[in-house]
Every structure is written in C-alpha cells, then in structure tokens.
Coordinates of N, CA and C in Angstrom, one line a residue:
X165 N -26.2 -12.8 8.7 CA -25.3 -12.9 9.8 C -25.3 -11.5 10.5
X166 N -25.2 -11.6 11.4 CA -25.7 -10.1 12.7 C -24.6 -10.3 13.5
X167 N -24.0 -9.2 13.5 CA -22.5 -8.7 14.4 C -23.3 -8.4 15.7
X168 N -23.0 -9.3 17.1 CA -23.0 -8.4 18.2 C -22.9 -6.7 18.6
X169 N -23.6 -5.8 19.0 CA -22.7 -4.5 19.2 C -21.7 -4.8 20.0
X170 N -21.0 -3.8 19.3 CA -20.1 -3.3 21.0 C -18.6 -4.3 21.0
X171 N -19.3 -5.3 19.9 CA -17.2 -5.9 19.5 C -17.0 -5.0 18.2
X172 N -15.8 -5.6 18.0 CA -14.8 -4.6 16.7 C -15.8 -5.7 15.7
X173 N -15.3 -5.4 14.4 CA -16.1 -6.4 12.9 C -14.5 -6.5 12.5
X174 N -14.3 -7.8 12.2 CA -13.5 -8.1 12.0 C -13.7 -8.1 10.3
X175 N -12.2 -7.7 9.4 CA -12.4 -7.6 8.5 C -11.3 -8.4 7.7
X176 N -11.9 -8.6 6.2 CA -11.3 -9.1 5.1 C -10.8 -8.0 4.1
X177 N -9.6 -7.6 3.3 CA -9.7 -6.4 3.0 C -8.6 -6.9 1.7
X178 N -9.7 -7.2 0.2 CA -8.6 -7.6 -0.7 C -8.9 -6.8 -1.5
X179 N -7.7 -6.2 -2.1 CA -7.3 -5.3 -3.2 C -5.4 -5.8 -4.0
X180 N -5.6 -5.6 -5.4 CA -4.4 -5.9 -5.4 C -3.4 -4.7 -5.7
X181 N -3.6 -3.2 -5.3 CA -2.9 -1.8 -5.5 C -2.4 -1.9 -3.8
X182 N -1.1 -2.4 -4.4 CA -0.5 -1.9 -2.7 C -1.5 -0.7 -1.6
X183 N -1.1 0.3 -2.1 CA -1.2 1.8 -2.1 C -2.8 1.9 -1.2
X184 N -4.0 1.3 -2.2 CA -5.0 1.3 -1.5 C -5.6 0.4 -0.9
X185 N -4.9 -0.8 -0.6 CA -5.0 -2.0 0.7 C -4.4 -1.2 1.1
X186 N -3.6 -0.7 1.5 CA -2.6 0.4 2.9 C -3.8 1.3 3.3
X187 N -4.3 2.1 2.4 CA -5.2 2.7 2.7 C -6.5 2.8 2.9
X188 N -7.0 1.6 2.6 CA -8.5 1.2 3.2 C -7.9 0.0 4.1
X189 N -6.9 -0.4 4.6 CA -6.7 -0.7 6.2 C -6.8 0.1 6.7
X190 N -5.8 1.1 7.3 CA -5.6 2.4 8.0 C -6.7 3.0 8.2
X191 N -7.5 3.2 7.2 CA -8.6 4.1 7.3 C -9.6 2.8 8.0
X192 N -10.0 2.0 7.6 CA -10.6 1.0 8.3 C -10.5 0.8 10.3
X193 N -9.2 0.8 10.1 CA -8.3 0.5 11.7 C -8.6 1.7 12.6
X194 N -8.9 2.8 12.0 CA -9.0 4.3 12.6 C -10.9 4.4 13.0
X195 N -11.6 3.7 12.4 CA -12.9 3.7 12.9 C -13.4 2.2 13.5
X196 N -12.0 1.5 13.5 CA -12.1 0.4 14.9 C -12.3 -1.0 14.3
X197 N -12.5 -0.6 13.1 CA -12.5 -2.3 12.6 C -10.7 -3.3 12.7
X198 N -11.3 -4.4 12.6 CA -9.5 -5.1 12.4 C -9.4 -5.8 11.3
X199 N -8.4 -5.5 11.0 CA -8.2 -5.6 9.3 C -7.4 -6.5 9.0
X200 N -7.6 -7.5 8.1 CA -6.7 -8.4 7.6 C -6.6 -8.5 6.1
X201 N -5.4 -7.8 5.9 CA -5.1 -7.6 4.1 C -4.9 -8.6 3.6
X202 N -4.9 -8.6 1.8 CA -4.7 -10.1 1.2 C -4.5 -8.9 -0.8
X203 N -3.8 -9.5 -0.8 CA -3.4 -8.6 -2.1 C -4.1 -9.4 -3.2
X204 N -4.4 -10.3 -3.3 CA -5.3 -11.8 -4.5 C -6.2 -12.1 -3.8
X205 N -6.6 -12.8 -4.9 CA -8.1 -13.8 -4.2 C -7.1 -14.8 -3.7
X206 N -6.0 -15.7 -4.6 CA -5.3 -16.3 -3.8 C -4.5 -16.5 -2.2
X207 N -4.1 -15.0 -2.4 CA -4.3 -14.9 -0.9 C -5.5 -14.7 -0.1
X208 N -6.4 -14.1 -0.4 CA -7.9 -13.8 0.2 C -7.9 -15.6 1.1
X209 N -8.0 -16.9 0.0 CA -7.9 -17.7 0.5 C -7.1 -18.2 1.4
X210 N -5.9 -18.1 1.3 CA -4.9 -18.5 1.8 C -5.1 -18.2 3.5
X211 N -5.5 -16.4 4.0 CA -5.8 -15.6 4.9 C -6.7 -16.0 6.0
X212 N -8.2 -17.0 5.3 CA -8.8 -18.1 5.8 C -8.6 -19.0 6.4
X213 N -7.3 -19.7 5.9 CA -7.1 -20.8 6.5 C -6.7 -21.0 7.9
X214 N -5.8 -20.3 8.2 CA -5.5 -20.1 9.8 C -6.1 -18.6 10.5
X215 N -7.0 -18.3 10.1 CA -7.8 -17.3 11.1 C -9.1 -17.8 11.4
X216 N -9.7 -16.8 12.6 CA -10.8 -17.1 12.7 C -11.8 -16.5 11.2
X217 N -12.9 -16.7 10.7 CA -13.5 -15.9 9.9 C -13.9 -14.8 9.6
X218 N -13.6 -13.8 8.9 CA -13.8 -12.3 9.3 C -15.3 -12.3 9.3
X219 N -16.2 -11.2 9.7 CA -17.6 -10.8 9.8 C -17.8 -9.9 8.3
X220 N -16.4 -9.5 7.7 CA -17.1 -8.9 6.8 C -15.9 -8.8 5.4
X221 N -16.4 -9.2 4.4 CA -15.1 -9.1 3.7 C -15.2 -7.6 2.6
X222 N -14.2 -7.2 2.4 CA -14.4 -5.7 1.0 C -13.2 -6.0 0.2
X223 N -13.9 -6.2 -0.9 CA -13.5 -7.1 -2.0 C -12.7 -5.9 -3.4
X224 N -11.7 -5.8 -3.7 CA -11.8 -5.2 -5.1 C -12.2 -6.0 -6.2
X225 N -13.3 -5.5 -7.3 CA -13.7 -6.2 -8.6 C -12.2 -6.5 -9.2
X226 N -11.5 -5.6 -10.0 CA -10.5 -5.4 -10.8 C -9.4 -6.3 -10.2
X227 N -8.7 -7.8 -10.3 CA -7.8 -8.3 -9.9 C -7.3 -9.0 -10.7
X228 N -5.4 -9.4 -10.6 CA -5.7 -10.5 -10.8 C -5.0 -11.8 -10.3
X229 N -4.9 -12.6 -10.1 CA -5.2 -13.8 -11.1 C -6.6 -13.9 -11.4
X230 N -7.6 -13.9 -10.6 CA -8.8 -14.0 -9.8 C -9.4 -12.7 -9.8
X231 N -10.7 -12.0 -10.9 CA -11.2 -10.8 -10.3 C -11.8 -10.9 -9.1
X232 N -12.6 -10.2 -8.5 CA -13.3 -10.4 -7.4 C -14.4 -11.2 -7.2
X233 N -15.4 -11.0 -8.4 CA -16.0 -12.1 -8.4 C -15.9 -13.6 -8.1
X234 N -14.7 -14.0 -9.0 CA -14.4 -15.0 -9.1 C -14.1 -15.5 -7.7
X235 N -13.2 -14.8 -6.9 CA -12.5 -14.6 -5.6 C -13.6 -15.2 -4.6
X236 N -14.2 -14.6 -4.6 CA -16.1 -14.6 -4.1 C -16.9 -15.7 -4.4
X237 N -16.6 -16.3 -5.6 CA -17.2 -17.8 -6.2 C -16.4 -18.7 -5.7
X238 N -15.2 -18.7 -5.2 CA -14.2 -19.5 -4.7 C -14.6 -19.8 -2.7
X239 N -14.7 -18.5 -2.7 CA -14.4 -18.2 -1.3 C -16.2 -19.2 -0.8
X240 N -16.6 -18.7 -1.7 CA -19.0 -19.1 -1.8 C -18.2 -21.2 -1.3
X241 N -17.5 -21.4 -2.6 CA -17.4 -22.7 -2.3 C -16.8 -23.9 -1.3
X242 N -16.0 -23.1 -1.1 CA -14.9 -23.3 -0.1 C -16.1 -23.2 1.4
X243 N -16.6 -22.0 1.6 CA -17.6 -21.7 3.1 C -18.8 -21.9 3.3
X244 N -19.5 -21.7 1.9 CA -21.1 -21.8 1.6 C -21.8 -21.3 2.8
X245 N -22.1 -21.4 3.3 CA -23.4 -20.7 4.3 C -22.7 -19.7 5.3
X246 N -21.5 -20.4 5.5 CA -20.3 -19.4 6.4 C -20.1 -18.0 5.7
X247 N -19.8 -18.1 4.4 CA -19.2 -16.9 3.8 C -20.1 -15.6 4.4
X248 N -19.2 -14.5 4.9 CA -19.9 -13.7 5.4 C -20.3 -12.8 4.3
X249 N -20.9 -11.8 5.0 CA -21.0 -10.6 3.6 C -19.8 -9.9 2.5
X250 N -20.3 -9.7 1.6 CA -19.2 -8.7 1.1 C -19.5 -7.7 0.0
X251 N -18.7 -6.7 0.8 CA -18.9 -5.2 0.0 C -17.9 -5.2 -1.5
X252 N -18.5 -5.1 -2.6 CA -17.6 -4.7 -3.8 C -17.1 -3.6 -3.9
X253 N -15.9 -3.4 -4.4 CA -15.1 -1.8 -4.7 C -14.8 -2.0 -6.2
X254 N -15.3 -0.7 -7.0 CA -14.8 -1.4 -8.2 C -15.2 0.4 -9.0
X255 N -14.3 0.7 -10.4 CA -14.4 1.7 -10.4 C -15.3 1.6 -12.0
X256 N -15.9 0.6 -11.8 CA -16.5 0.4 -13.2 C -18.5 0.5 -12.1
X257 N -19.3 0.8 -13.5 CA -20.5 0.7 -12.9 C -21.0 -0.5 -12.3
X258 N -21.8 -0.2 -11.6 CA -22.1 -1.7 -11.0 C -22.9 -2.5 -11.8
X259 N -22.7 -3.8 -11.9 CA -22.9 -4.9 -13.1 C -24.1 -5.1 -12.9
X260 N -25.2 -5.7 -13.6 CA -26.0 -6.5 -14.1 C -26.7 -7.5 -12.9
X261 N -26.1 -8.2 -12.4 CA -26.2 -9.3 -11.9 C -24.8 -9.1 -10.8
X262 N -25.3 -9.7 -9.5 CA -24.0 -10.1 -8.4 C -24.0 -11.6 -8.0
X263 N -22.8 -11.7 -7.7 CA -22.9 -13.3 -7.0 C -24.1 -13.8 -6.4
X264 N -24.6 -14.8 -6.7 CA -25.6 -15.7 -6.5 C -25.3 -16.2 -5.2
X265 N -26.7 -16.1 -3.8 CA -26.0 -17.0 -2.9 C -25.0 -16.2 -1.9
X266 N -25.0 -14.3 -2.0 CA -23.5 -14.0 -1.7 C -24.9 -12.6 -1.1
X267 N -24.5 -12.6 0.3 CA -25.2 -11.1 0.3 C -24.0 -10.1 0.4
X268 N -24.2 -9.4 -0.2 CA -23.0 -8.0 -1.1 C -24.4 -7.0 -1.1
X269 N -23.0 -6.1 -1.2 CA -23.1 -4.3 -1.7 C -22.1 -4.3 -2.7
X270 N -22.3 -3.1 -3.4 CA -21.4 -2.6 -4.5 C -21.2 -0.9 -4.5
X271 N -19.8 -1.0 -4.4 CA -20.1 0.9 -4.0 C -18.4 0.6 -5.3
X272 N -19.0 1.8 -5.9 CA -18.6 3.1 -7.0 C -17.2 3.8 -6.6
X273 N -15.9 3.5 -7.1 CA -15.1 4.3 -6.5 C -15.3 5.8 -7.6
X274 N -14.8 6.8 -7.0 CA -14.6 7.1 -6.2 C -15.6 7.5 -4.9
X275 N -15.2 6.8 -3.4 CA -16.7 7.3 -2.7 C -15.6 7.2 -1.8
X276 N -16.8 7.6 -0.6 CA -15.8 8.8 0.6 C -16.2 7.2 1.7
X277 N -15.0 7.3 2.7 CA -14.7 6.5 3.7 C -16.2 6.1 4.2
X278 N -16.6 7.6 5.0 CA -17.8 7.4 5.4 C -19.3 6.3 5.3
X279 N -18.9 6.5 3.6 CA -20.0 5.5 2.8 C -19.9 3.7 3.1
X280 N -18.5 4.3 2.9 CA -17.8 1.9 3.3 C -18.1 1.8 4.6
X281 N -18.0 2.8 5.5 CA -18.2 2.5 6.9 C -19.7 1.9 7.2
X282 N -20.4 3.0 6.8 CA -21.6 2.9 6.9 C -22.3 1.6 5.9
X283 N -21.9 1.8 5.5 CA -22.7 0.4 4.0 C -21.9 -1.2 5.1
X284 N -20.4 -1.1 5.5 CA -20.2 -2.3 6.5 C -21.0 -2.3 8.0
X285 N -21.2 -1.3 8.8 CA -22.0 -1.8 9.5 C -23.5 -2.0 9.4
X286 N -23.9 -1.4 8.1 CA -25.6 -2.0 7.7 C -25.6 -3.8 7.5
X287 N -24.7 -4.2 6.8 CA -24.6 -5.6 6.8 C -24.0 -6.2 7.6
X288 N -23.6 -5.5 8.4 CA -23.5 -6.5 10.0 C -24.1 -6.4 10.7
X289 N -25.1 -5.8 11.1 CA -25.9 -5.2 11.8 C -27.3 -4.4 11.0
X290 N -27.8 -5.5 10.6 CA -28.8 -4.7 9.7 C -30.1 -4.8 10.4
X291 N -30.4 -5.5 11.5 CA -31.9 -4.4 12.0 C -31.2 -3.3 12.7
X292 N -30.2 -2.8 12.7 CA -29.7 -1.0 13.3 C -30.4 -0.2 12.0

C-alpha cells in the first residue's frame, strides 16, 4: 500500500501504558500524522469499525488481553488484503518469525521518535 504525498498518514496507535499512548500520540501529532489511540487489541478493533482505515497501524507487542501479535492476527482476519502495514514496539528482542501475510517492521524500545517516523513513512511510501 503507497500513501499519496502530501496528505497526513493516518494512524492506528495501540499500546496498553496510558502514559505512552499519550506520548507516541503527541509526538506522532507534532510531525503531522493523525492519530487514533486504542489501549487493547480489543479496542484496536472496536476503533475500525466506525472509521475510515488508518494507512498505518504501531502496535505494542506486550498487551493484554491480546499481545500484539495476536491483535494483528485478529485485525489480518477481520481485513485480509486491507490490513495496512504495521510497525511493532516491543522492549523484548525482536522474535524469530513475524505475522505471516502482515507487512511489519519491529523496532526495539528504547528508540528515538525520529526512528518510528522514519521507519512509518518508508512503509507508506516506500519507493521514497
């Protein structure tokens, strides 16, 4: 999927740490993306239903009811070809194997804003 230039990337932004959903919105919203929080995968779902689809979702691994993955395997079946990209946050190394079927990134906390920015507009825009 290839974002137009020159519109905002609409975003999916689930974590379930109050604290840093607050803060990877804000910080997201300040370099122009639009952000739509979801504290679960259950909400992640729920946030779908009446919006348009975001262009890019950034996912925390560590959740629960639902880790991320699973969230992601939900979200894969529910959209299948629709499901847009999505970036992993997660402060464990990055696993073995990623969702099947799911084009993702996995970035390492701790990492600097710059890195998420940059790693989200390569998968929306990846002949840039």
């Amino acid at each position: 999927m290839t974002v137009p230039s020159g519109l905002p990337l609409r975003l999916l932004v689930v974590d379930d740490e109050v604290q840093i959903l607050e803060l990877l919105a804000l910080t997201l919203e300040l370099q122009g993306f639009t952000v739509t929080p979801a504290r679960s995968g259950p909400e992640a779902l729920a946030a779908l239903e009446d919006r348009p689809l975001p262009d890019l979702i950034v996912m925390d691994v560590l959740m629960a009811p639902w880790d991320g993955f699973e969230t992601v395997r939900r979200l894969h079946a529910q959209l299948g070809e629709r499901l847009p990209p999505v970036v992993f946050l997660s402060g464990l190394n990055r696993p073995p194997t990623l969702p099947v079927g799911v084009t993702c990134e996995y970035l390492v906390k701790p990492f600097r804003p710059s890195e998420l920015v940059t790693c989200l507009r390569r998968l929306a825009r990846p002949e840039v």
